[in-house]
Amino acid sequence: MSALVSPAISLEDCFEDVIGKACRGHGIDDGTLSFLTGVEEETIAALKEGEFDEEGARALCPTLGLDADCLVAMARGQWAPEPVELNGLRQFNSDYRGEMTVNAYLAWDAATGTAAVFDTGANADELLAAIEELGVKVEAIFLTHTHHDHIIELDRVVAATGGPPVYVSEREPIPGAHSITPGKSFQIGGLNIETRLTAGHSIGGISYVISGLARPVAIVGDALFCSSMGGGIVSFAQALECNRKELFTLPENCVVCPGHGPVTSIGEEKAHNPFYPEFKR
């Protein structure tokens, strides 16, 4: 099987999504944002609808805690992450109700033939086909969080892989799964899997940091996207804090595997993600 980790996938968010998430996260309505920045409310509303105005967008960024150059580059399509080739890791992208796509991941140790599944996506056909093609044994299924789009195929994957244990945050228990506290580590063949709390999008979001492949890997669910992040449904401030503490402290070559959109790296996100201006050089 090819060492290319992922198919070609578009960014999950556009510039207007970033602006909208920042406004909601900071609790700033259009009128207040207009007062604070001097940008007309009509311009703000148009930006949120995807009508790009560079001067207006740049003027909003300091108040919203965004990096203006990154937001402009995103709006103009001037950057995309480098394709990742890494033996022992694959991404599977499936359609969810025609509304979005969602990712699942398979990581395996070629020396022992053991593997782990991370989330299930909305259609596990390709995931299960890859497991059969590789001839690996799934030792565990790890869930980043329990939003429906990430676990819709869970029962099917468990049944098709011989009933391996399922692990999920103690804050998001589901029937049949083992509740875990972030900080716990697992060994799958030669792979070490460390759990880190990345809550904020969900109440108990967990990222799984894998060592034992040629590059470190972080399966992050909806904590972090390429050029964006998951919405702060539970707490925007906590989401930002967890990402800074638990993800951006990882090595820059660490492969970031999000729940939506393309794979990227910590170094690329430091350089190109508008939500984290402090890392820009």
PDB file of C-alpha atoms in Angstrom:
ATOM      1  CA  MET A   1       0.000   0.000   0.000  1.00  0.00           C
ATOM      2  CA  SER A   2       1.211   3.509  -0.855  1.00  0.00           C
ATOM      3  CA  ALA A   3       3.056   5.468   1.794  1.00  0.00           C
ATOM      4  CA  LEU A   4       0.969   8.550   0.927  1.00  0.00           C
ATOM      5  CA  VAL A   5      -1.031   9.192   4.076  1.00  0.00           C
ATOM      6  CA  SER A   6      -4.061  10.949   2.652  1.00  0.00           C
ATOM      7  CA  PRO A   7      -6.097  11.638  -0.465  1.00  0.00           C
ATOM      8  CA  ALA A   8      -6.377  15.190  -1.795  1.00  0.00           C
ATOM      9  CA  ILE A   9      -8.791  16.957   0.550  1.00  0.00           C
ATOM     10  CA  SER A  10      -9.819  20.603   0.589  1.00  0.00           C
ATOM     11  CA  LEU A  11      -9.422  22.721   3.693  1.00  0.00           C
ATOM     12  CA  GLU A  12     -12.244  22.213   6.160  1.00  0.00           C
ATOM     13  CA  ASP A  13     -12.649  25.941   6.776  1.00  0.00           C
ATOM     14  CA  CYS A  14     -12.570  29.026   4.586  1.00  0.00           C
ATOM     15  CA  PHE A  15     -11.538  32.493   5.772  1.00  0.00           C
ATOM     16  CA  GLU A  16     -15.149  33.324   6.625  1.00  0.00           C
ATOM     17  CA  ASP A  17     -15.329  30.283   8.895  1.00  0.00           C
ATOM     18  CA  VAL A  18     -12.249  31.481  10.755  1.00  0.00           C
ATOM     19  CA  ILE A  19     -13.755  34.938  11.236  1.00  0.00           C
ATOM     20  CA  GLY A  20     -17.062  33.468  12.343  1.00  0.00           C
ATOM     21  CA  LYS A  21     -15.468  31.071  14.825  1.00  0.00           C
ATOM     22  CA  ALA A  22     -13.359  33.868  16.296  1.00  0.00           C
ATOM     23  CA  CYS A  23     -16.390  36.156  16.665  1.00  0.00           C
ATOM     24  CA  ARG A  24     -18.465  33.462  18.334  1.00  0.00           C
ATOM     25  CA  GLY A  25     -15.567  32.361  20.490  1.00  0.00           C
ATOM     26  CA  HIS A  26     -14.913  35.854  21.802  1.00  0.00           C
ATOM     27  CA  GLY A  27     -18.623  36.604  22.092  1.00  0.00           C
ATOM     28  CA  ILE A  28     -18.402  39.668  19.845  1.00  0.00           C
ATOM     29  CA  ASP A  29     -21.424  40.621  17.734  1.00  0.00           C
ATOM     30  CA  ASP A  30     -21.137  42.584  14.502  1.00  0.00           C
ATOM     31  CA  GLY A  31     -22.149  45.882  16.088  1.00  0.00           C
ATOM     32  CA  THR A  32     -19.557  45.597  18.839  1.00  0.00           C
ATOM     33  CA  LEU A  33     -16.899  44.458  16.389  1.00  0.00           C
ATOM     34  CA  SER A  34     -17.677  47.445  14.178  1.00  0.00           C
ATOM     35  CA  PHE A  35     -17.349  49.803  17.153  1.00  0.00           C
ATOM     36  CA  LEU A  36     -14.029  48.269  18.215  1.00  0.00           C
ATOM     37  CA  THR A  37     -12.445  48.163  14.751  1.00  0.00           C
ATOM     38  CA  GLY A  38     -14.057  50.935  12.705  1.00  0.00           C
ATOM     39  CA  VAL A  39     -15.114  48.415  10.037  1.00  0.00           C
ATOM     40  CA  GLU A  40     -18.663  48.930   8.814  1.00  0.00           C
ATOM     41  CA  GLU A  41     -21.192  46.321   9.919  1.00  0.00           C
ATOM     42  CA  GLU A  42     -22.104  45.704   6.264  1.00  0.00           C
ATOM     43  CA  THR A  43     -18.482  44.832   5.517  1.00  0.00           C
ATOM     44  CA  ILE A  44     -18.300  42.490   8.504  1.00  0.00           C
ATOM     45  CA  ALA A  45     -21.508  40.749   7.434  1.00  0.00           C
ATOM     46  CA  ALA A  46     -20.186  40.392   3.879  1.00  0.00           C
ATOM     47  CA  LEU A  47     -16.897  38.930   5.112  1.00  0.00           C
ATOM     48  CA  LYS A  48     -18.820  36.351   7.137  1.00  0.00           C
ATOM     49  CA  GLU A  49     -20.685  35.427   3.948  1.00  0.00           C
ATOM     50  CA  GLY A  50     -17.439  34.855   2.039  1.00  0.00           C
ATOM     51  CA  GLU A  51     -17.062  38.198   0.257  1.00  0.00           C
ATOM     52  CA  PHE A  52     -13.414  38.959   0.793  1.00  0.00           C
ATOM     53  CA  ASP A  53     -12.312  42.502   1.554  1.00  0.00           C
ATOM     54  CA  GLU A  54      -8.637  42.548   2.488  1.00  0.00           C
ATOM     55  CA  GLU A  55      -8.646  45.940   4.189  1.00  0.00           C
ATOM     56  CA  GLY A  56     -11.676  45.025   6.277  1.00  0.00           C
ATOM     57  CA  ALA A  57     -10.364  41.577   7.117  1.00  0.00           C
ATOM     58  CA  ARG A  58      -7.003  42.918   8.247  1.00  0.00           C
ATOM     59  CA  ALA A  59      -8.690  45.516  10.430  1.00  0.00           C
ATOM     60  CA  LEU A  60     -10.670  42.829  12.285  1.00  0.00           C
ATOM     61  CA  CYS A  61      -7.736  40.554  13.057  1.00  0.00           C
ATOM     62  CA  PRO A  62      -6.143  42.290  16.087  1.00  0.00           C
ATOM     63  CA  THR A  63      -9.475  42.397  17.941  1.00  0.00           C
ATOM     64  CA  LEU A  64     -10.251  38.774  17.042  1.00  0.00           C
ATOM     65  CA  GLY A  65      -6.772  37.498  17.954  1.00  0.00           C
ATOM     66  CA  LEU A  66      -6.036  36.388  14.394  1.00  0.00           C
ATOM     67  CA  ASP A  67      -2.927  36.714  12.247  1.00  0.00           C
ATOM     68  CA  ALA A  68      -3.843  38.971   9.336  1.00  0.00           C
ATOM     69  CA  ASP A  69      -1.249  37.717   6.854  1.00  0.00           C
ATOM     70  CA  CYS A  70      -2.333  34.109   7.380  1.00  0.00           C
ATOM     71  CA  LEU A  71      -6.006  34.992   7.008  1.00  0.00           C
ATOM     72  CA  VAL A  72      -5.344  36.856   3.762  1.00  0.00           C
ATOM     73  CA  ALA A  73      -3.235  33.989   2.399  1.00  0.00           C
ATOM     74  CA  MET A  74      -6.038  31.596   3.298  1.00  0.00           C
ATOM     75  CA  ALA A  75      -8.634  33.751   1.528  1.00  0.00           C
ATOM     76  CA  ARG A  76      -6.482  33.966  -1.584  1.00  0.00           C
ATOM     77  CA  GLY A  77      -5.617  30.258  -1.615  1.00  0.00           C
ATOM     78  CA  GLN A  78      -1.907  31.015  -1.435  1.00  0.00           C
ATOM     79  CA  TRP A  79      -0.880  28.083   0.753  1.00  0.00           C
ATOM     80  CA  ALA A  80      -1.654  24.391   1.167  1.00  0.00           C
ATOM     81  CA  PRO A  81       0.046  21.758   3.347  1.00  0.00           C
ATOM     82  CA  GLU A  82       2.693  19.492   1.879  1.00  0.00           C
ATOM     83  CA  PRO A  83       1.568  15.933   1.078  1.00  0.00           C
ATOM     84  CA  VAL A  84       2.706  13.480   3.756  1.00  0.00           C
ATOM     85  CA  GLU A  85       4.284  10.124   2.977  1.00  0.00           C
ATOM     86  CA  LEU A  86       4.658   7.978   6.059  1.00  0.00           C
ATOM     87  CA  ASN A  87       4.648   4.203   6.251  1.00  0.00           C
ATOM     88  CA  GLY A  88       2.354   3.029   9.020  1.00  0.00           C
ATOM     89  CA  LEU A  89      -0.304   5.748   8.775  1.00  0.00           C
ATOM     90  CA  ARG A  90      -3.369   6.227   6.572  1.00  0.00           C
ATOM     91  CA  GLN A  91      -6.233   8.705   6.480  1.00  0.00           C
ATOM     92  CA  PHE A  92      -9.749   7.773   5.337  1.00  0.00           C
ATOM     93  CA  ASN A  93     -12.129  10.539   4.320  1.00  0.00           C
ATOM     94  CA  SER A  94     -15.874   9.898   4.085  1.00  0.00           C
ATOM     95  CA  ASP A  95     -18.993  11.915   3.376  1.00  0.00           C
ATOM     96  CA  TYR A  96     -21.319  12.783   6.248  1.00  0.00           C
ATOM     97  CA  ARG A  97     -24.897  13.419   5.117  1.00  0.00           C
ATOM     98  CA  GLY A  98     -23.715  15.469   2.166  1.00  0.00           C
ATOM     99  CA  GLU A  99     -22.859  18.273   4.580  1.00  0.00           C
ATOM    100  CA  MET A 100     -19.143  17.702   5.163  1.00  0.00           C
ATOM    101  CA  THR A 101     -16.484  15.035   5.124  1.00  0.00           C
ATOM    102  CA  VAL A 102     -14.958  13.432   8.202  1.00  0.00           C
ATOM    103  CA  ASN A 103     -11.719  11.532   8.763  1.00  0.00           C
ATOM    104  CA  ALA A 104     -10.726   8.257  10.355  1.00  0.00           C
ATOM    105  CA  TYR A 105      -7.163   6.971  10.716  1.00  0.00           C
ATOM    106  CA  LEU A 106      -5.286   3.701  10.833  1.00  0.00           C
ATOM    107  CA  ALA A 107      -1.808   3.417  12.371  1.00  0.00           C
ATOM    108  CA  TRP A 108       0.131   0.167  12.347  1.00  0.00           C
ATOM    109  CA  ASP A 109       3.431  -1.403  13.273  1.00  0.00           C
ATOM    110  CA  ALA A 110       4.733  -3.313  10.269  1.00  0.00           C
ATOM    111  CA  ALA A 111       7.104  -5.393  12.388  1.00  0.00           C
ATOM    112  CA  THR A 112       4.352  -6.959  14.485  1.00  0.00           C
ATOM    113  CA  GLY A 113       1.340  -6.549  12.207  1.00  0.00           C
ATOM    114  CA  THR A 114      -0.631  -4.815  14.948  1.00  0.00           C
ATOM    115  CA  ALA A 115      -2.723  -1.701  14.408  1.00  0.00           C
ATOM    116  CA  ALA A 116      -4.964   0.905  16.002  1.00  0.00           C
ATOM    117  CA  VAL A 117      -7.980   2.702  14.569  1.00  0.00           C
ATOM    118  CA  PHE A 118      -8.719   6.327  15.453  1.00  0.00           C
ATOM    119  CA  ASP A 119     -12.365   7.371  15.034  1.00  0.00           C
ATOM    120  CA  THR A 120     -14.445   5.640  12.362  1.00  0.00           C
ATOM    121  CA  GLY A 121     -15.668   8.312   9.980  1.00  0.00           C
ATOM    122  CA  ALA A 122     -19.122   8.172   8.413  1.00  0.00           C
ATOM    123  CA  ASN A 123     -18.358   5.254   6.097  1.00  0.00           C
ATOM    124  CA  ALA A 124     -15.748   2.674   7.092  1.00  0.00           C
ATOM    125  CA  ASP A 125     -15.582   0.785   3.765  1.00  0.00           C
ATOM    126  CA  GLU A 126     -12.112   2.042   2.819  1.00  0.00           C
ATOM    127  CA  LEU A 127     -10.795   1.696   6.361  1.00  0.00           C
ATOM    128  CA  LEU A 128     -11.901  -1.932   6.607  1.00  0.00           C
ATOM    129  CA  ALA A 129     -10.586  -2.691   3.112  1.00  0.00           C
ATOM    130  CA  ALA A 130      -7.174  -1.312   4.090  1.00  0.00           C
ATOM    131  CA  ILE A 131      -7.091  -3.410   7.258  1.00  0.00           C
ATOM    132  CA  GLU A 132      -7.788  -6.517   5.189  1.00  0.00           C
ATOM    133  CA  GLU A 133      -5.278  -5.574   2.483  1.00  0.00           C
ATOM    134  CA  LEU A 134      -2.520  -4.919   5.024  1.00  0.00           C
ATOM    135  CA  GLY A 135      -3.333  -8.057   6.977  1.00  0.00           C
ATOM    136  CA  VAL A 136      -2.986  -6.234  10.294  1.00  0.00           C
ATOM    137  CA  LYS A 137      -4.740  -7.031  13.556  1.00  0.00           C
ATOM    138  CA  VAL A 138      -6.561  -4.122  15.167  1.00  0.00           C
ATOM    139  CA  GLU A 139      -5.652  -4.133  18.852  1.00  0.00           C
ATOM    140  CA  ALA A 140      -7.634  -1.046  19.881  1.00  0.00           C
ATOM    141  CA  ILE A 141     -10.000   1.668  18.678  1.00  0.00           C
ATOM    142  CA  PHE A 142      -9.397   5.159  20.060  1.00  0.00           C
ATOM    143  CA  LEU A 143     -12.000   7.930  19.928  1.00  0.00           C
ATOM    144  CA  THR A 144     -11.003  11.583  19.897  1.00  0.00           C
ATOM    145  CA  HIS A 145     -14.535  12.573  20.955  1.00  0.00           C
ATOM    146  CA  THR A 146     -18.076  11.299  20.602  1.00  0.00           C
ATOM    147  CA  HIS A 147     -19.745  13.695  18.175  1.00  0.00           C
ATOM    148  CA  HIS A 148     -21.910  11.586  15.889  1.00  0.00           C
ATOM    149  CA  ASP A 149     -19.955  12.115  12.679  1.00  0.00           C
ATOM    150  CA  HIS A 150     -16.864  10.552  14.293  1.00  0.00           C
ATOM    151  CA  ILE A 151     -18.462   7.401  15.703  1.00  0.00           C
ATOM    152  CA  ILE A 152     -21.331   6.581  13.339  1.00  0.00           C
ATOM    153  CA  GLU A 153     -19.546   3.420  12.129  1.00  0.00           C
ATOM    154  CA  LEU A 154     -18.167   2.367  15.511  1.00  0.00           C
ATOM    155  CA  ASP A 155     -20.282  -0.762  16.019  1.00  0.00           C
ATOM    156  CA  ARG A 156     -19.535  -1.927  12.492  1.00  0.00           C
ATOM    157  CA  VAL A 157     -15.777  -1.432  12.851  1.00  0.00           C
ATOM    158  CA  VAL A 158     -15.729  -3.200  16.225  1.00  0.00           C
ATOM    159  CA  ALA A 159     -17.588  -6.189  14.770  1.00  0.00           C
ATOM    160  CA  ALA A 160     -15.472  -6.353  11.620  1.00  0.00           C
ATOM    161  CA  THR A 161     -12.168  -6.255  13.510  1.00  0.00           C
ATOM    162  CA  GLY A 162     -12.872  -8.948  16.089  1.00  0.00           C
ATOM    163  CA  GLY A 163     -14.143  -6.838  18.969  1.00  0.00           C
ATOM    164  CA  PRO A 164     -11.062  -4.890  20.080  1.00  0.00           C
ATOM    165  CA  PRO A 165     -11.402  -2.576  23.099  1.00  0.00           C
ATOM    166  CA  VAL A 166     -12.674   0.929  22.463  1.00  0.00           C
ATOM    167  CA  TYR A 167     -11.210   3.834  24.442  1.00  0.00           C
ATOM    168  CA  VAL A 168     -12.786   7.245  25.012  1.00  0.00           C
ATOM    169  CA  SER A 169     -12.446  10.139  27.438  1.00  0.00           C
ATOM    170  CA  GLU A 170     -13.970   9.613  30.875  1.00  0.00           C
ATOM    171  CA  ARG A 171     -15.809  12.897  30.248  1.00  0.00           C
ATOM    172  CA  GLU A 172     -17.632  11.443  27.221  1.00  0.00           C
ATOM    173  CA  PRO A 173     -18.540   7.866  28.199  1.00  0.00           C
ATOM    174  CA  ILE A 174     -20.465   5.696  25.744  1.00  0.00           C
ATOM    175  CA  PRO A 175     -21.788   2.146  26.181  1.00  0.00           C
ATOM    176  CA  GLY A 176     -19.199  -0.554  25.586  1.00  0.00           C
ATOM    177  CA  ALA A 177     -16.190   1.751  25.656  1.00  0.00           C
ATOM    178  CA  HIS A 178     -13.439   1.977  28.271  1.00  0.00           C
ATOM    179  CA  SER A 179     -13.240   5.433  29.860  1.00  0.00           C
ATOM    180  CA  ILE A 180      -9.721   6.823  30.141  1.00  0.00           C
ATOM    181  CA  THR A 181      -8.089   9.834  31.751  1.00  0.00           C
ATOM    182  CA  PRO A 182      -5.746  11.902  29.541  1.00  0.00           C
ATOM    183  CA  GLY A 183      -2.143  11.090  30.400  1.00  0.00           C
ATOM    184  CA  LYS A 184      -2.577   7.351  29.973  1.00  0.00           C
ATOM    185  CA  SER A 185      -0.322   5.643  27.418  1.00  0.00           C
ATOM    186  CA  PHE A 186      -0.815   2.533  25.300  1.00  0.00           C
ATOM    187  CA  GLN A 187       1.567   0.227  23.454  1.00  0.00           C
ATOM    188  CA  ILE A 188       0.476  -1.223  20.103  1.00  0.00           C
ATOM    189  CA  GLY A 189       3.384  -3.317  18.891  1.00  0.00           C
ATOM    190  CA  GLY A 190       6.238  -0.862  18.453  1.00  0.00           C
ATOM    191  CA  LEU A 191       3.950   2.169  18.617  1.00  0.00           C
ATOM    192  CA  ASN A 192       3.571   4.166  21.799  1.00  0.00           C
ATOM    193  CA  ILE A 193       0.319   6.121  22.015  1.00  0.00           C
ATOM    194  CA  GLU A 194       0.126   8.972  24.519  1.00  0.00           C
ATOM    195  CA  THR A 195      -3.190  10.659  25.362  1.00  0.00           C
ATOM    196  CA  ARG A 196      -3.526  14.410  25.808  1.00  0.00           C
ATOM    197  CA  LEU A 197      -6.534  16.515  26.801  1.00  0.00           C
ATOM    198  CA  THR A 198      -7.613  18.819  23.972  1.00  0.00           C
ATOM    199  CA  ALA A 199     -11.055  19.830  25.169  1.00  0.00           C
ATOM    200  CA  GLY A 200     -13.015  22.928  24.219  1.00  0.00           C
ATOM    201  CA  HIS A 201     -14.649  21.748  21.005  1.00  0.00           C
ATOM    202  CA  SER A 202     -16.046  18.841  22.996  1.00  0.00           C
ATOM    203  CA  ILE A 203     -16.094  18.387  26.741  1.00  0.00           C
ATOM    204  CA  GLY A 204     -13.529  15.594  26.801  1.00  0.00           C
ATOM    205  CA  GLY A 205     -11.608  15.803  23.538  1.00  0.00           C
ATOM    206  CA  ILE A 206      -8.481  13.647  23.474  1.00  0.00           C
ATOM    207  CA  SER A 207      -5.533  13.827  21.085  1.00  0.00           C
ATOM    208  CA  TYR A 208      -3.399  10.730  20.588  1.00  0.00           C
ATOM    209  CA  VAL A 209       0.325  11.300  20.075  1.00  0.00           C
ATOM    210  CA  ILE A 210       2.020   8.364  18.372  1.00  0.00           C
ATOM    211  CA  SER A 211       5.730   7.609  18.441  1.00  0.00           C
ATOM    212  CA  GLY A 212       7.420   4.687  16.737  1.00  0.00           C
ATOM    213  CA  LEU A 213       6.955   5.729  13.099  1.00  0.00           C
ATOM    214  CA  ALA A 214       9.454   7.729  11.052  1.00  0.00           C
ATOM    215  CA  ARG A 215       7.774  10.937  12.249  1.00  0.00           C
ATOM    216  CA  PRO A 216       5.717  11.678  15.355  1.00  0.00           C
ATOM    217  CA  VAL A 217       1.977  11.784  14.714  1.00  0.00           C
ATOM    218  CA  ALA A 218      -0.874  13.521  16.539  1.00  0.00           C
ATOM    219  CA  ILE A 219      -4.444  12.365  15.919  1.00  0.00           C
ATOM    220  CA  VAL A 220      -6.260  15.499  17.064  1.00  0.00           C
ATOM    221  CA  GLY A 221      -9.937  15.080  16.178  1.00  0.00           C
ATOM    222  CA  ASP A 222     -11.597  18.485  15.987  1.00  0.00           C
ATOM    223  CA  ALA A 223      -9.126  20.276  18.243  1.00  0.00           C
ATOM    224  CA  LEU A 224      -7.065  21.604  15.335  1.00  0.00           C
ATOM    225  CA  PHE A 225      -7.610  21.841  11.573  1.00  0.00           C
ATOM    226  CA  CYS A 226      -5.280  22.839   8.782  1.00  0.00           C
ATOM    227  CA  SER A 227      -5.323  26.682   8.959  1.00  0.00           C
ATOM    228  CA  SER A 228      -8.132  26.598  11.510  1.00  0.00           C
ATOM    229  CA  MET A 229      -9.540  24.790  14.538  1.00  0.00           C
ATOM    230  CA  GLY A 230     -12.758  23.220  15.722  1.00  0.00           C
ATOM    231  CA  GLY A 231     -15.426  25.569  16.985  1.00  0.00           C
ATOM    232  CA  GLY A 232     -15.253  26.257  20.706  1.00  0.00           C
ATOM    233  CA  ILE A 233     -18.613  24.624  21.356  1.00  0.00           C
ATOM    234  CA  VAL A 234     -17.808  23.992  25.020  1.00  0.00           C
ATOM    235  CA  SER A 235     -15.153  26.670  25.551  1.00  0.00           C
ATOM    236  CA  PHE A 236     -13.238  28.623  22.928  1.00  0.00           C
ATOM    237  CA  ALA A 237     -10.691  29.775  25.500  1.00  0.00           C
ATOM    238  CA  GLN A 238     -10.097  26.209  26.680  1.00  0.00           C
ATOM    239  CA  ALA A 239      -9.729  25.000  23.100  1.00  0.00           C
ATOM    240  CA  LEU A 240      -7.048  27.603  22.411  1.00  0.00           C
ATOM    241  CA  GLU A 241      -5.288  26.896  25.706  1.00  0.00           C
ATOM    242  CA  CYS A 242      -5.266  23.126  25.243  1.00  0.00           C
ATOM    243  CA  ASN A 243      -3.951  23.381  21.703  1.00  0.00           C
ATOM    244  CA  ARG A 244      -1.154  25.701  22.752  1.00  0.00           C
ATOM    245  CA  LYS A 245      -0.179  23.528  25.701  1.00  0.00           C
ATOM    246  CA  GLU A 246      -0.696  20.039  24.315  1.00  0.00           C
ATOM    247  CA  LEU A 247      -0.206  20.320  20.547  1.00  0.00           C
ATOM    248  CA  PHE A 248       2.000  23.277  19.711  1.00  0.00           C
ATOM    249  CA  THR A 249       4.643  21.994  22.108  1.00  0.00           C
ATOM    250  CA  LEU A 250       5.089  18.912  19.896  1.00  0.00           C
ATOM    251  CA  PRO A 251       7.985  18.741  17.396  1.00  0.00           C
ATOM    252  CA  GLU A 252       7.499  20.813  14.259  1.00  0.00           C
ATOM    253  CA  ASN A 253       7.723  17.707  12.039  1.00  0.00           C
ATOM    254  CA  CYS A 254       4.863  16.063  13.936  1.00  0.00           C
ATOM    255  CA  VAL A 255       2.116  15.050  11.494  1.00  0.00           C
ATOM    256  CA  VAL A 256      -1.234  16.522  12.513  1.00  0.00           C
ATOM    257  CA  CYS A 257      -4.225  14.317  11.647  1.00  0.00           C
ATOM    258  CA  PRO A 258      -7.449  16.301  12.085  1.00  0.00           C
ATOM    259  CA  GLY A 259     -11.028  15.116  12.177  1.00  0.00           C
ATOM    260  CA  HIS A 260     -11.817  17.166   9.071  1.00  0.00           C
ATOM    261  CA  GLY A 261      -9.688  18.413   6.194  1.00  0.00           C
ATOM    262  CA  PRO A 262      -6.146  17.499   5.118  1.00  0.00           C
ATOM    263  CA  VAL A 263      -3.246  16.329   7.243  1.00  0.00           C
ATOM    264  CA  THR A 264      -0.685  18.971   8.082  1.00  0.00           C
ATOM    265  CA  SER A 265       2.179  19.437  10.558  1.00  0.00           C
ATOM    266  CA  ILE A 266       2.857  21.380  13.725  1.00  0.00           C
ATOM    267  CA  GLY A 267       5.454  23.492  11.913  1.00  0.00           C
ATOM    268  CA  GLU A 268       3.022  24.329   9.122  1.00  0.00           C
ATOM    269  CA  GLU A 269       0.313  25.287  11.592  1.00  0.00           C
ATOM    270  CA  LYS A 270       2.681  27.495  13.545  1.00  0.00           C
ATOM    271  CA  ALA A 271       3.481  29.295  10.307  1.00  0.00           C
ATOM    272  CA  HIS A 272       0.040  29.395   8.664  1.00  0.00           C
ATOM    273  CA  ASN A 273      -2.788  29.027  11.186  1.00  0.00           C
ATOM    274  CA  PRO A 274      -4.503  32.407  11.786  1.00  0.00           C
ATOM    275  CA  PHE A 275      -5.670  31.442  15.301  1.00  0.00           C
ATOM    276  CA  TYR A 276      -2.096  31.316  16.666  1.00  0.00           C
ATOM    277  CA  PRO A 277      -0.385  34.602  15.771  1.00  0.00           C
ATOM    278  CA  GLU A 278       2.244  34.237  18.489  1.00  0.00           C
ATOM    279  CA  PHE A 279       4.123  31.576  16.517  1.00  0.00           C
ATOM    280  CA  LYS A 280       4.590  33.638  13.360  1.00  0.00           C
ATOM    281  CA  ARG A 281       8.147  34.502  12.459  1.00  0.00           C
TER     282      ARG A 281
END
